[in-house]
Coordinates of C-alpha atoms in Angstrom, one line a residue:
Chain A
X978 CA 152.8 128.4 138.0
X979 CA 153.4 127.7 141.6
X980 CA 149.8 127.3 142.6
X981 CA 149.1 123.7 141.5
X982 CA 148.0 121.9 144.6
X983 CA 148.8 118.3 144.2
X984 CA 148.0 117.4 147.8
X985 CA 144.7 119.1 148.4
X986 CA 141.8 116.9 149.4
X987 CA 139.5 118.6 146.9
X988 CA 140.3 118.9 143.3
X989 CA 141.4 122.5 143.1
X990 CA 144.3 124.0 141.2
X991 CA 145.3 127.2 139.5
X992 CA 143.9 125.8 136.4
X993 CA 140.6 125.4 138.1
X994 CA 140.6 121.7 137.4
X995 CA 141.6 118.6 139.5
X996 CA 144.3 117.8 141.9
X997 CA 146.7 115.5 140.3
X998 CA 147.5 112.7 142.7
X999 CA 146.9 111.4 146.1
X1000 CA 148.3 108.3 147.7
X1001 CA 146.9 105.7 145.4
X1002 CA 145.7 107.4 142.3
X1003 CA 146.7 109.9 139.6
X1004 CA 144.6 112.2 137.6
X1005 CA 145.0 111.9 133.8
X1006 CA 145.6 115.6 133.6
X1007 CA 149.0 115.1 135.3
X1008 CA 150.0 113.6 132.0
X1009 CA 148.3 115.9 129.6
X1010 CA 148.0 119.4 131.2
X1011 CA 150.6 121.8 129.6
X1012 CA 150.8 123.7 132.9
X1013 CA 151.9 120.6 134.7
X1014 CA 154.4 119.8 132.0
X1015 CA 155.9 123.3 132.2
X1016 CA 156.0 123.2 136.0
X1017 CA 157.8 119.8 135.8
X1018 CA 160.4 121.3 133.4
X1019 CA 161.1 123.9 136.1
X1020 CA 160.8 121.9 139.3
X1021 CA 162.2 118.6 138.2
X1022 CA 164.4 119.2 135.2
X1023 CA 165.8 122.6 136.0
X1024 CA 165.7 122.9 139.8
X1025 CA 166.6 119.2 140.4
X1026 CA 169.3 116.7 139.5
X1027 CA 169.0 114.9 136.2
X1028 CA 171.2 112.3 134.5
X1029 CA 173.3 113.6 131.6
X1030 CA 175.5 110.7 130.5
X1031 CA 178.3 108.4 131.5
X1032 CA 181.9 109.5 131.3
X1033 CA 182.9 106.3 129.4
X1034 CA 181.0 107.7 126.5
X1035 CA 183.7 110.3 126.1
X1036 CA 187.0 108.6 126.8
X1037 CA 189.4 110.9 124.8
X1038 CA 190.1 114.6 125.0
X1039 CA 187.7 116.5 122.8
X1040 CA 185.1 113.6 122.8
X1041 CA 181.6 115.0 123.2
X1042 CA 178.0 114.0 123.3
X1043 CA 175.0 116.3 123.1
X1044 CA 172.1 116.0 125.5
X1045 CA 169.3 118.0 127.0
X1046 CA 168.8 119.3 130.5
X1047 CA 165.0 119.6 130.4
X1048 CA 164.7 121.5 127.2
X1049 CA 168.1 123.1 127.3
X1050 CA 170.7 121.6 124.9
X1051 CA 174.0 120.9 126.5
X1052 CA 177.4 119.4 125.5
X1053 CA 179.1 116.8 127.7
X1054 CA 182.7 116.7 126.9
X1055 CA 186.2 115.6 127.9
X1056 CA 188.4 118.7 128.5
X1057 CA 192.1 118.9 128.0
X1058 CA 192.8 118.2 131.6
X1059 CA 190.6 115.0 131.2
X1060 CA 187.8 116.4 133.4
X1061 CA 184.2 116.0 132.3
X1062 CA 182.4 119.2 131.6
X1063 CA 178.8 120.0 130.8
X1064 CA 178.4 123.2 128.7
X1065 CA 175.5 125.0 127.3
X1066 CA 175.2 124.1 123.6
X1067 CA 174.4 127.8 122.9
X1068 CA 176.7 130.5 121.6
X1069 CA 177.0 133.2 124.3
X1070 CA 176.6 135.9 121.6
X1071 CA 173.3 135.3 119.8
X1072 CA 172.4 131.8 121.0
X1073 CA 173.0 129.6 118.0
X1074 CA 173.7 125.9 118.9
X1075 CA 177.4 125.1 118.5
X1076 CA 176.8 121.6 117.3
X1077 CA 173.9 119.6 116.1
X1078 CA 175.8 116.3 116.1
X1079 CA 174.7 113.6 118.6
X1080 CA 178.4 113.0 119.3
X1081 CA 181.9 113.6 117.9
X1082 CA 185.4 114.8 118.7
X1083 CA 186.3 118.5 118.6
X1084 CA 189.3 120.7 119.4
X1085 CA 187.0 123.7 119.7
X1086 CA 183.5 124.8 118.9
X1087 CA 182.9 127.5 116.4
X1088 CA 179.5 129.2 116.0
X1089 CA 178.3 129.2 112.4
X1090 CA 176.7 132.7 112.7
X1091 CA 179.5 135.1 113.5
X1092 CA 182.4 132.7 114.0
X1093 CA 182.9 133.0 117.7
X1094 CA 185.2 130.2 118.8
X1095 CA 185.2 128.4 122.2
X1096 CA 187.8 126.1 123.7
X1097 CA 186.8 122.8 125.2
X1098 CA 186.6 124.5 128.6
X1099 CA 183.9 126.8 127.2
X1100 CA 186.1 129.9 127.3
X1101 CA 185.7 132.3 124.4
X1102 CA 189.0 132.1 122.4
X1103 CA 188.4 134.4 119.5
X1104 CA 185.9 136.5 117.6
X1105 CA 186.1 138.0 114.1
X1106 CA 186.5 141.8 114.1
X1107 CA 187.3 142.2 117.8
X1108 CA 187.5 146.0 117.6
X1109 CA 183.8 146.4 118.0
X1110 CA 183.4 143.9 120.9
X1111 CA 182.0 145.7 123.9
X1112 CA 182.1 142.6 126.2
X1113 CA 185.2 141.2 127.7
X1114 CA 186.0 137.8 126.4
X1115 CA 186.2 136.4 129.8
X1116 CA 182.5 137.3 130.4
X1117 CA 181.5 135.4 127.3
X1118 CA 182.3 131.8 128.3
X1119 CA 179.6 129.2 127.5
X1120 CA 177.1 128.9 130.3
X1121 CA 177.3 125.9 132.6
X1122 CA 174.7 124.2 134.7
X1123 CA 174.7 125.4 138.3
X1124 CA 176.0 122.1 139.5
X1125 CA 177.6 119.1 137.8
X1126 CA 178.7 116.1 139.8
X1127 CA 179.4 112.5 138.8
X1128 CA 179.2 109.3 140.8
X1129 CA 180.9 106.2 139.5
X1130 CA 181.1 107.8 136.1
X1131 CA 177.4 108.7 136.0
X1132 CA 177.3 112.4 135.3
X1133 CA 174.4 114.4 136.7
X1134 CA 173.7 118.1 136.4
X1135 CA 171.4 120.6 138.0
X1136 CA 170.6 123.7 135.9
X1137 CA 169.6 126.1 138.7
X1138 CA 172.3 125.2 141.1
X1139 CA 169.8 125.1 144.0
X1140 CA 169.2 121.3 144.2
X1141 CA 171.5 120.6 147.1
X1142 CA 174.1 117.9 146.8
X1143 CA 174.0 114.9 144.4
X1144 CA 174.7 112.8 147.4
X1145 CA 171.4 113.9 149.0
X1146 CA 169.5 113.5 145.7
X1147 CA 170.7 109.9 145.2
X1148 CA 170.7 108.9 148.9
X1149 CA 172.0 105.6 150.0
X1150 CA 169.3 103.9 148.0
X1151 CA 170.3 105.5 144.7
X1152 CA 174.1 105.2 145.3
X1153 CA 173.8 101.5 146.0
X1154 CA 172.1 101.0 142.6
X1155 CA 174.9 102.7 140.8
X1156 CA 177.6 100.9 142.8
X1157 CA 175.8 97.6 142.0
X1158 CA 175.9 98.4 138.2
X1159 CA 179.6 99.1 138.3
X1160 CA 180.3 96.1 140.5
X1161 CA 179.3 93.9 137.6
X1162 CA 182.5 94.9 135.9
X1163 CA 185.6 93.0 137.0
X1164 CA 187.4 96.4 137.0
X1165 CA 184.5 98.4 138.4
X1166 CA 184.0 100.4 135.2
X1167 CA 181.5 100.6 132.4
X1168 CA 182.2 101.0 128.7
X1169 CA 179.1 102.9 127.4
X1170 CA 180.4 102.9 123.8
X1171 CA 177.7 101.4 121.6
X1172 CA 175.7 104.6 121.1
X1173 CA 172.1 105.4 121.9
X1174 CA 168.9 104.7 120.1
X1175 CA 165.9 106.9 120.6
X1176 CA 162.2 105.8 120.6
X1177 CA 159.8 108.7 119.8
X1178 CA 156.6 108.0 121.6
X1179 CA 153.3 110.0 121.6
X1180 CA 152.9 109.9 125.4
X1181 CA 153.9 111.8 128.5
X1182 CA 157.3 111.1 130.0
X1183 CA 155.9 109.7 133.2
X1184 CA 154.3 106.7 131.5
X1185 CA 157.9 105.6 131.0
X1186 CA 158.9 106.1 134.6
X1187 CA 155.9 103.9 135.3
X1188 CA 156.0 101.2 132.7
X1189 CA 159.8 100.7 132.9
X1190 CA 159.1 99.9 136.6
X1191 CA 155.8 98.0 136.3
X1192 CA 156.1 94.3 137.2
X1193 CA 152.4 93.7 136.7
X1194 CA 152.2 93.9 132.9
X1195 CA 154.9 91.5 131.8
X1196 CA 152.5 88.5 131.6
X1197 CA 149.9 90.4 129.7
X1198 CA 151.1 93.3 127.5
X1199 CA 154.3 91.3 126.6
X1200 CA 152.7 87.9 126.3
X1201 CA 153.4 87.8 122.6
X1202 CA 157.1 87.5 123.3
X1203 CA 156.9 84.9 126.0
X1204 CA 154.6 82.7 123.9
X1205 CA 157.4 82.5 121.2
X1206 CA 160.4 82.8 123.5
X1207 CA 159.2 80.9 126.7
X1208 CA 162.6 80.3 128.2
X1209 CA 163.8 83.6 129.7
X1210 CA 164.7 84.7 133.2
X1211 CA 161.3 86.4 133.5
X1212 CA 159.5 83.0 133.5
X1213 CA 160.2 81.9 137.0
X1214 CA 160.7 85.5 138.2
X1215 CA 157.4 87.1 137.1
X1216 CA 155.2 84.9 135.0
X1217 CA 154.9 81.7 137.1
X1218 CA 151.8 82.8 139.0
X1219 CA 150.9 85.3 141.6
X1220 CA 151.4 83.0 144.6
X1221 CA 154.6 81.4 143.3
X1222 CA 156.8 84.2 142.1
X1223 CA 159.4 85.5 144.5
X1224 CA 160.4 88.7 142.7
X1225 CA 159.6 91.9 144.6
X1226 CA 159.1 95.7 144.2
X1227 CA 161.0 98.2 146.3
X1228 CA 160.7 101.9 147.0
X1229 CA 164.2 103.2 147.9
X1230 CA 163.0 106.7 148.6
X1231 CA 163.6 109.9 146.8
X1232 CA 161.6 108.6 143.8
X1233 CA 164.2 105.9 143.2
X1234 CA 162.3 102.7 142.8
X1235 CA 163.1 99.1 141.8
X1236 CA 161.9 95.8 140.5
X1237 CA 163.8 92.9 142.1
X1238 CA 163.5 90.3 139.5
X1239 CA 166.6 88.6 140.8
X1240 CA 164.8 87.3 143.8
X1241 CA 162.8 85.1 141.5
X1242 CA 165.5 83.8 139.2
X1243 CA 166.0 80.0 139.2
X1244 CA 169.7 80.0 138.5
X1245 CA 172.9 82.0 138.4
X1246 CA 173.5 84.0 135.3
X1247 CA 169.8 83.7 134.3
X1248 CA 170.1 87.4 133.5
X1249 CA 172.8 86.8 130.9
X1250 CA 171.2 83.6 129.5
X1251 CA 174.3 81.5 129.5
X1252 CA 175.7 78.7 131.6
X1253 CA 178.6 79.4 133.8
X1254 CA 181.1 77.5 131.7
X1255 CA 180.5 80.0 128.9
X1256 CA 181.7 82.9 131.0
X1257 CA 184.2 81.2 133.2
X1258 CA 186.8 84.0 132.8
X1259 CA 184.2 86.5 133.8
X1260 CA 183.2 84.6 136.9
X1261 CA 186.8 84.2 137.9
X1262 CA 187.6 87.9 137.4
X1263 CA 184.6 88.9 139.4
X1264 CA 185.7 86.6 142.3
X1265 CA 189.1 88.1 142.2
X1266 CA 187.7 91.6 142.5
X1267 CA 185.0 91.1 145.0
X1268 CA 185.8 87.9 146.8
X1269 CA 183.8 84.7 146.5
X1270 CA 180.7 85.7 148.4
X1271 CA 179.9 88.9 146.7
X1272 CA 180.9 87.5 143.3
X1273 CA 178.5 84.6 143.7
X1274 CA 175.8 87.0 144.8
X1275 CA 176.4 89.3 141.7
X1276 CA 176.3 86.3 139.4
X1277 CA 172.9 85.4 140.7
X1278 CA 171.5 89.0 140.9
X1279 CA 172.9 90.4 137.7
X1280 CA 172.1 94.0 137.1
X1281 CA 169.4 96.1 138.8
X1282 CA 166.1 97.1 137.3
X1283 CA 165.5 100.5 138.7
X1284 CA 164.7 104.2 138.1
X1285 CA 166.9 106.9 139.4
X1286 CA 164.5 109.8 139.6
X1287 CA 163.6 111.4 137.3
X1288 CA 165.2 110.3 134.0
X1289 CA 167.7 107.5 134.4
X1290 CA 166.4 103.9 133.9
X1291 CA 168.8 101.2 134.9
X1292 CA 167.2 98.6 132.7
X1293 CA 169.1 95.5 133.5
X1294 CA 171.9 95.4 130.8
X1295 CA 170.7 98.7 129.4
X1296 CA 170.8 102.3 130.4
X1297 CA 167.9 104.5 129.3
X1298 CA 167.2 108.2 129.5
X1299 CA 163.6 109.5 129.6
X1300 CA 163.6 112.7 127.7
X1301 CA 160.4 114.9 128.0
X1302 CA 159.6 116.6 124.7
X1303 CA 156.1 117.9 125.2
X1304 CA 153.1 116.9 127.4
X1305 CA 152.2 114.2 124.9
X1306 CA 155.6 113.4 123.5
X1307 CA 158.7 111.7 124.9
X1308 CA 161.9 110.2 123.6
X1309 CA 163.1 107.0 125.4
X1310 CA 166.8 106.7 124.6
X1311 CA 168.7 103.5 125.4
X1312 CA 172.2 102.1 125.2
X1313 CA 173.5 98.6 126.1
X1314 CA 175.2 98.4 129.5
X1315 CA 178.6 97.3 128.2
X1316 CA 181.2 96.5 130.8
X1317 CA 184.9 97.4 130.9
X1318 CA 187.3 94.5 131.6
X1319 CA 185.3 91.7 130.0
X1320 CA 185.8 89.7 126.9
X1321 CA 184.4 91.3 123.7
X1322 CA 182.1 88.3 123.3
X1323 CA 180.4 89.2 126.6
X1324 CA 179.6 92.7 125.4
X1325 CA 178.5 91.4 122.0
X1326 CA 176.0 89.3 123.8
X1327 CA 174.7 92.3 125.8
X1328 CA 174.5 94.4 122.6
X1329 CA 172.4 91.7 120.8
X1330 CA 170.1 91.3 123.8
X1331 CA 169.7 95.1 123.9
X1332 CA 168.7 95.2 120.3
X1333 CA 166.2 92.3 120.9
X1334 CA 164.5 93.9 123.8
X1335 CA 164.7 97.7 123.5
X1336 CA 164.1 100.5 121.0
X1337 CA 161.4 101.1 118.4
X1338 CA 161.9 97.7 116.8
X1339 CA 162.6 95.6 119.9
X1340 CA 160.5 92.8 121.1
X1341 CA 159.3 94.6 124.2
X1342 CA 159.4 98.4 124.1
X1343 CA 157.1 98.9 121.1
X1344 CA 154.3 97.3 123.0
X1345 CA 155.0 99.5 126.0
X1346 CA 154.7 102.4 123.6
X1347 CA 151.4 101.2 122.4
X1348 CA 150.0 101.1 126.0
X1349 CA 151.5 104.5 126.8
X1350 CA 150.1 106.1 123.7
X1351 CA 146.7 104.6 124.4
X1352 CA 146.8 106.0 127.9
X1353 CA 147.6 109.4 126.5
X1354 CA 144.6 109.1 124.1
X1355 CA 142.3 108.0 127.0
X1356 CA 143.1 110.9 129.3
X1357 CA 141.8 113.3 126.7
X1358 CA 140.8 116.6 127.9
X1359 CA 139.2 116.0 131.3
X1360 CA 141.7 113.4 132.7
X1361 CA 139.8 110.8 134.7
X1362 CA 141.5 109.0 137.6
X1363 CA 144.0 106.2 137.2
X1364 CA 144.2 103.6 140.0
X1365 CA 147.6 102.8 141.4
X1366 CA 146.6 101.1 144.7
X1367 CA 147.6 97.6 143.8
X1368 CA 149.2 95.8 146.7
X1369 CA 148.6 98.6 149.2
X1370 CA 147.4 96.2 151.9
X1371 CA 150.1 93.6 151.5
X1372 CA 153.1 95.9 151.1
X1373 CA 155.4 96.2 154.1
X1374 CA 158.3 98.2 155.4
X1375 CA 161.5 96.2 155.6
X1376 CA 164.4 96.5 158.0
X1377 CA 166.0 99.2 155.9
X1378 CA 162.9 101.3 155.9
X1379 CA 162.0 100.6 152.3
X1380 CA 158.5 99.8 151.2
X1381 CA 158.6 96.3 149.6
X1382 CA 155.9 94.1 148.1
X1383 CA 155.0 91.5 145.5
X1384 CA 156.6 92.1 142.0
X1385 CA 153.2 92.9 140.6
X1386 CA 152.3 95.6 143.1
X1387 CA 152.4 99.2 142.3
X1388 CA 155.0 100.2 144.9
X1389 CA 157.3 101.7 142.3
X1390 CA 154.5 103.8 140.9
X1391 CA 153.5 105.1 144.3
X1392 CA 157.1 105.7 145.2
X1393 CA 157.6 107.8 142.0
X1394 CA 154.4 109.7 142.4
X1395 CA 154.9 110.3 146.1
X1396 CA 158.2 112.0 145.3
X1397 CA 156.7 113.8 142.4
X1398 CA 154.0 115.3 144.6
X1399 CA 156.6 116.5 147.0
X1400 CA 158.7 118.2 144.3
X1401 CA 155.7 119.7 142.6
X1402 CA 153.9 120.9 145.8
X1403 CA 153.4 124.7 145.9
Chain B
X794 CA 169.9 70.6 82.9
X795 CA 167.3 70.2 85.6
X796 CA 164.3 69.4 83.5
X797 CA 161.9 70.1 86.3
X798 CA 162.8 73.8 86.6
X799 CA 164.7 74.4 83.5
X800 CA 167.5 75.7 85.6
X801 CA 171.1 74.4 85.6
X802 CA 172.8 75.3 88.8
X803 CA 176.2 74.6 87.2
X804 CA 175.9 77.2 84.4
X805 CA 177.0 80.7 85.6
X806 CA 175.2 82.6 82.9
X807 CA 171.9 81.2 84.2
X808 CA 172.6 82.7 87.6
X809 CA 172.5 86.3 86.3
X810 CA 169.5 88.3 86.9
X811 CA 167.9 91.1 84.9
X812 CA 166.7 94.4 86.2
X813 CA 163.2 93.3 85.3
X814 CA 163.4 90.1 87.3
X815 CA 164.9 91.8 90.3
X816 CA 162.4 94.6 90.2
X817 CA 159.5 92.2 90.1
X818 CA 161.0 90.4 93.1
X819 CA 161.3 93.7 95.1
X820 CA 157.8 94.8 94.3
X821 CA 156.5 91.4 95.5
X822 CA 158.4 91.7 98.7
X823 CA 157.1 95.3 99.2
X824 CA 153.5 94.1 98.7
X825 CA 153.9 91.3 101.2
X826 CA 155.4 93.8 103.7
X827 CA 152.6 96.4 103.1
X828 CA 150.0 93.7 103.5
X829 CA 151.6 92.4 106.7
X830 CA 151.6 89.0 104.9
X831 CA 154.3 87.7 107.4
X832 CA 154.6 84.1 106.2
X833 CA 154.8 85.0 102.6
X834 CA 157.4 87.8 103.3
X835 CA 159.5 85.4 105.4
X836 CA 159.4 82.8 102.7
X837 CA 161.3 85.2 100.4
X838 CA 164.4 84.8 102.6
X839 CA 167.0 82.2 102.3
X840 CA 166.9 79.4 105.0
X841 CA 170.3 80.1 106.5
X842 CA 173.0 82.7 106.8
X843 CA 170.8 85.8 106.5
X844 CA 171.0 89.3 107.9
X845 CA 168.2 91.8 108.2
X846 CA 169.9 95.0 109.2
X847 CA 168.5 98.5 110.0
X848 CA 171.5 100.4 111.2
X849 CA 171.4 103.5 113.4
X850 CA 172.8 105.7 110.6
X851 CA 174.6 104.9 107.4
X852 CA 175.6 101.2 107.0
X853 CA 179.3 102.1 107.4
X854 CA 180.0 100.8 110.9
X855 CA 180.7 97.5 112.6
X856 CA 177.4 96.2 113.9
X857 CA 179.2 94.2 116.6
X858 CA 180.3 97.3 118.4
X859 CA 177.5 99.8 117.8
X860 CA 173.8 99.4 118.3
X861 CA 171.4 99.0 115.5
X862 CA 167.6 99.2 115.3
X863 CA 167.4 95.7 113.8
X864 CA 170.2 93.2 113.3
X865 CA 168.4 89.9 112.8
X866 CA 169.9 86.5 111.9
X867 CA 167.5 83.8 110.6
X868 CA 166.6 82.7 114.2
X869 CA 165.8 86.2 115.4
X870 CA 163.9 87.1 112.2
X871 CA 161.7 84.0 112.7
X872 CA 161.1 85.1 116.3
X873 CA 160.1 88.5 115.0
X874 CA 157.6 87.1 112.6
X875 CA 156.2 84.6 115.1
X876 CA 155.7 87.4 117.6
X877 CA 153.8 89.4 115.0
X878 CA 151.7 86.3 114.2
X879 CA 150.5 85.9 117.8
X880 CA 147.9 88.6 117.4
X881 CA 149.1 90.0 120.7
X882 CA 152.0 92.1 119.4
X883 CA 150.0 95.2 120.4
X884 CA 152.4 97.6 118.6
X885 CA 151.1 96.0 115.4
X886 CA 147.7 94.8 116.4
X887 CA 145.9 95.7 114.2
X888 CA 148.6 95.9 111.6
X889 CA 149.4 99.3 110.3
X890 CA 147.8 100.0 106.9
X891 CA 150.7 101.1 104.8
X892 CA 151.9 101.5 101.2
X893 CA 155.4 102.0 100.0
X894 CA 156.7 103.1 96.6
X895 CA 160.0 101.6 95.5
X896 CA 162.0 103.4 92.9
X897 CA 165.5 104.1 91.6
X898 CA 166.2 100.3 91.4
X899 CA 169.7 99.6 90.3
X900 CA 171.2 96.3 89.6
X901 CA 174.7 96.7 91.2
X902 CA 175.8 93.2 90.5
X903 CA 173.9 90.8 88.2
X904 CA 175.3 87.6 89.8
X905 CA 177.5 86.7 86.9
X906 CA 180.6 86.5 89.1
X907 CA 181.4 86.8 92.8
X908 CA 180.1 90.1 94.3
X909 CA 182.8 91.8 96.2
X910 CA 183.4 90.1 99.5
X911 CA 180.6 87.6 99.0
X912 CA 179.9 84.3 97.4
X913 CA 179.8 83.8 93.7
X914 CA 176.5 84.5 92.0
X915 CA 175.1 86.9 94.7
X916 CA 172.9 89.5 93.0
X917 CA 173.2 92.9 94.6
X918 CA 170.5 95.5 94.1
X919 CA 169.8 98.9 95.7
X920 CA 166.6 100.9 95.7
X921 CA 164.9 103.9 97.3
X922 CA 161.6 103.7 99.1
X923 CA 159.0 106.1 100.4
X924 CA 156.6 104.4 102.9
X925 CA 153.4 105.9 104.4
X926 CA 152.3 104.1 107.5
X927 CA 149.1 104.8 109.3
X928 CA 149.7 104.1 113.0
X929 CA 146.2 103.1 113.9
X930 CA 147.1 101.3 117.1
X931 CA 147.1 104.4 119.2
X932 CA 148.4 107.7 118.0
X933 CA 146.6 107.6 114.7
X934 CA 149.3 109.4 112.7
X935 CA 150.3 109.0 109.1
X936 CA 154.0 108.4 109.4
X937 CA 156.5 108.8 106.7
X938 CA 159.5 106.4 106.4
X939 CA 162.1 107.1 103.8
X940 CA 165.3 105.2 103.0
X941 CA 167.4 103.1 100.8
X942 CA 167.5 99.3 100.8
X943 CA 170.3 97.2 99.6
X944 CA 169.5 93.5 98.9
X945 CA 171.8 90.7 98.4
X946 CA 169.8 88.1 96.5
X947 CA 170.6 84.4 95.9
X948 CA 169.3 81.6 93.8
X949 CA 167.6 78.7 95.4
X950 CA 168.4 75.3 93.8
X951 CA 165.2 75.6 91.9
X952 CA 166.3 78.9 90.5
X953 CA 164.0 81.2 92.4
X954 CA 165.4 84.4 93.9
X955 CA 165.6 84.7 97.7
X956 CA 167.0 87.3 100.1
X957 CA 170.4 86.6 101.6
X958 CA 170.8 90.0 103.2
X959 CA 168.8 93.2 103.4
X960 CA 170.1 96.5 104.7
X961 CA 167.7 99.4 105.2
X962 CA 169.3 102.8 105.7
X963 CA 166.6 105.2 106.9
X964 CA 167.3 108.9 106.2
X965 CA 166.5 109.8 109.8
X966 CA 168.2 106.8 111.4
X967 CA 170.5 108.9 113.6
X968 CA 167.5 110.4 115.4
X969 CA 164.7 109.0 117.5
X970 CA 162.2 106.9 115.5
X971 CA 158.6 106.0 116.3
X972 CA 157.6 102.4 116.8
X973 CA 159.0 100.2 114.0
X974 CA 157.2 97.0 114.7
X975 CA 156.2 96.4 111.1
X976 CA 158.4 95.1 108.3
X977 CA 160.6 97.5 106.4

């Protein structure tokens, strides 16, 4: 499994087929080859940091949500001491999942098979007929990922425990994005409480890392929306014409990539779609927290549009998780980015916008799914090369060392794949 | 008596609907949806104060605090239809061939008095459906959609039935769903 050479000049791999990517292009087999997918589950989703959830999803003791680390089911929960834990959703006896619920509140978890019962901290509390038990109870706690760390309430885990620190994984570029998200709240906190919707797509997971961060397709693939809803923030930011728009792309390093729509907005609060008077309290509270200069900046910029490698999409006023199911199957989960410390009407607006844009019935994502599924069909059995060179000759490195370019340029794609190639290299 | 339509808006007994009338209305709506006859389908809805709701589970929660697959008022439903009509809604271009079977139709309130929590003369009906959708746009799968619809129907001034609210509870609504860009 370790022999896939993604950097070789000639197309040679353990599978005897092609190399998968170079600087500006990707082979279709990278999306369809089961060996690549299996290696990704190990290198990226087991040996690396992945986003699990946000701690505001589980405010009370015993609150839990179920998620997957790669293909391993886990429970993220609020323990009695109010700490956030991530536990294997797998009885340590014979491996039955402890819960199938997407979320809930529990005092303990009891396995349906032989009745083993675990406390919220994952310790084995009791077993029926203990006389025959050979193991010591203390050796039968639920497994935990090797590392779990949170940053600003964003909980990340690393199954193998060999990924280094979360700080190193996020880097300054990633941490800034999460700080930025939280800064939008007048109390610096999120309220991820509206639940998640899943979109089940017949495509590889990486199409979502790409299309979520593709600034080139908005005026084409999504034209059906702009033709009936012309007045959105994306008009001036992206759709106005190649030489006019000011929005940009940015590679923050580490596979964390960004579309800076905000540079092309034509007014403050364009991202929320309301005039300032409508959210006067919010503007005031933001000024109180951050000072006038930063508050005014945030009111212009709104939320980031970025990918935290590999599976967290900061989709403006949405969070999304990219969940790889099979080489040709992915679930794209999303939830509205609700803020703590704002008027309920603010969050209601965010919720309604989220329903409009995202999910299987939204005005945007179904068309992205159509493109992704048609890519998956096109790659077939022998792959074929996909071009990702757009903007290569006009991109530049800014004062922070980030590659930046026009919003339509494939800087995020190259940033994602460049990091992918490093992680997947033999 | 309105001689043009034979319908007297002032007489409550004339507001009541029979199972036969409601069934025919639901079958017609289903046919328009199956045929992606967007304009005809939209024309079945009341002009104001409507809700087209596909909850993310059973319809037992507050849609203002929890996310739904669809929660359209009249304005958003019109936008949905207009987007489909552009011919560039690629998730439904071409439109999915599909057929649904509607069954177990019950007339929960015949409109003879105020339905609980709603205006007088609203007619409430619930039915089950099984829908086969051929996703020919890309993945070429025959997809199965199963659920229960609850309609709140109203009378137009001319006596015709129209939809005031429609709630569709999919049996698998708590899990990830494939593209749902057609009309349920």
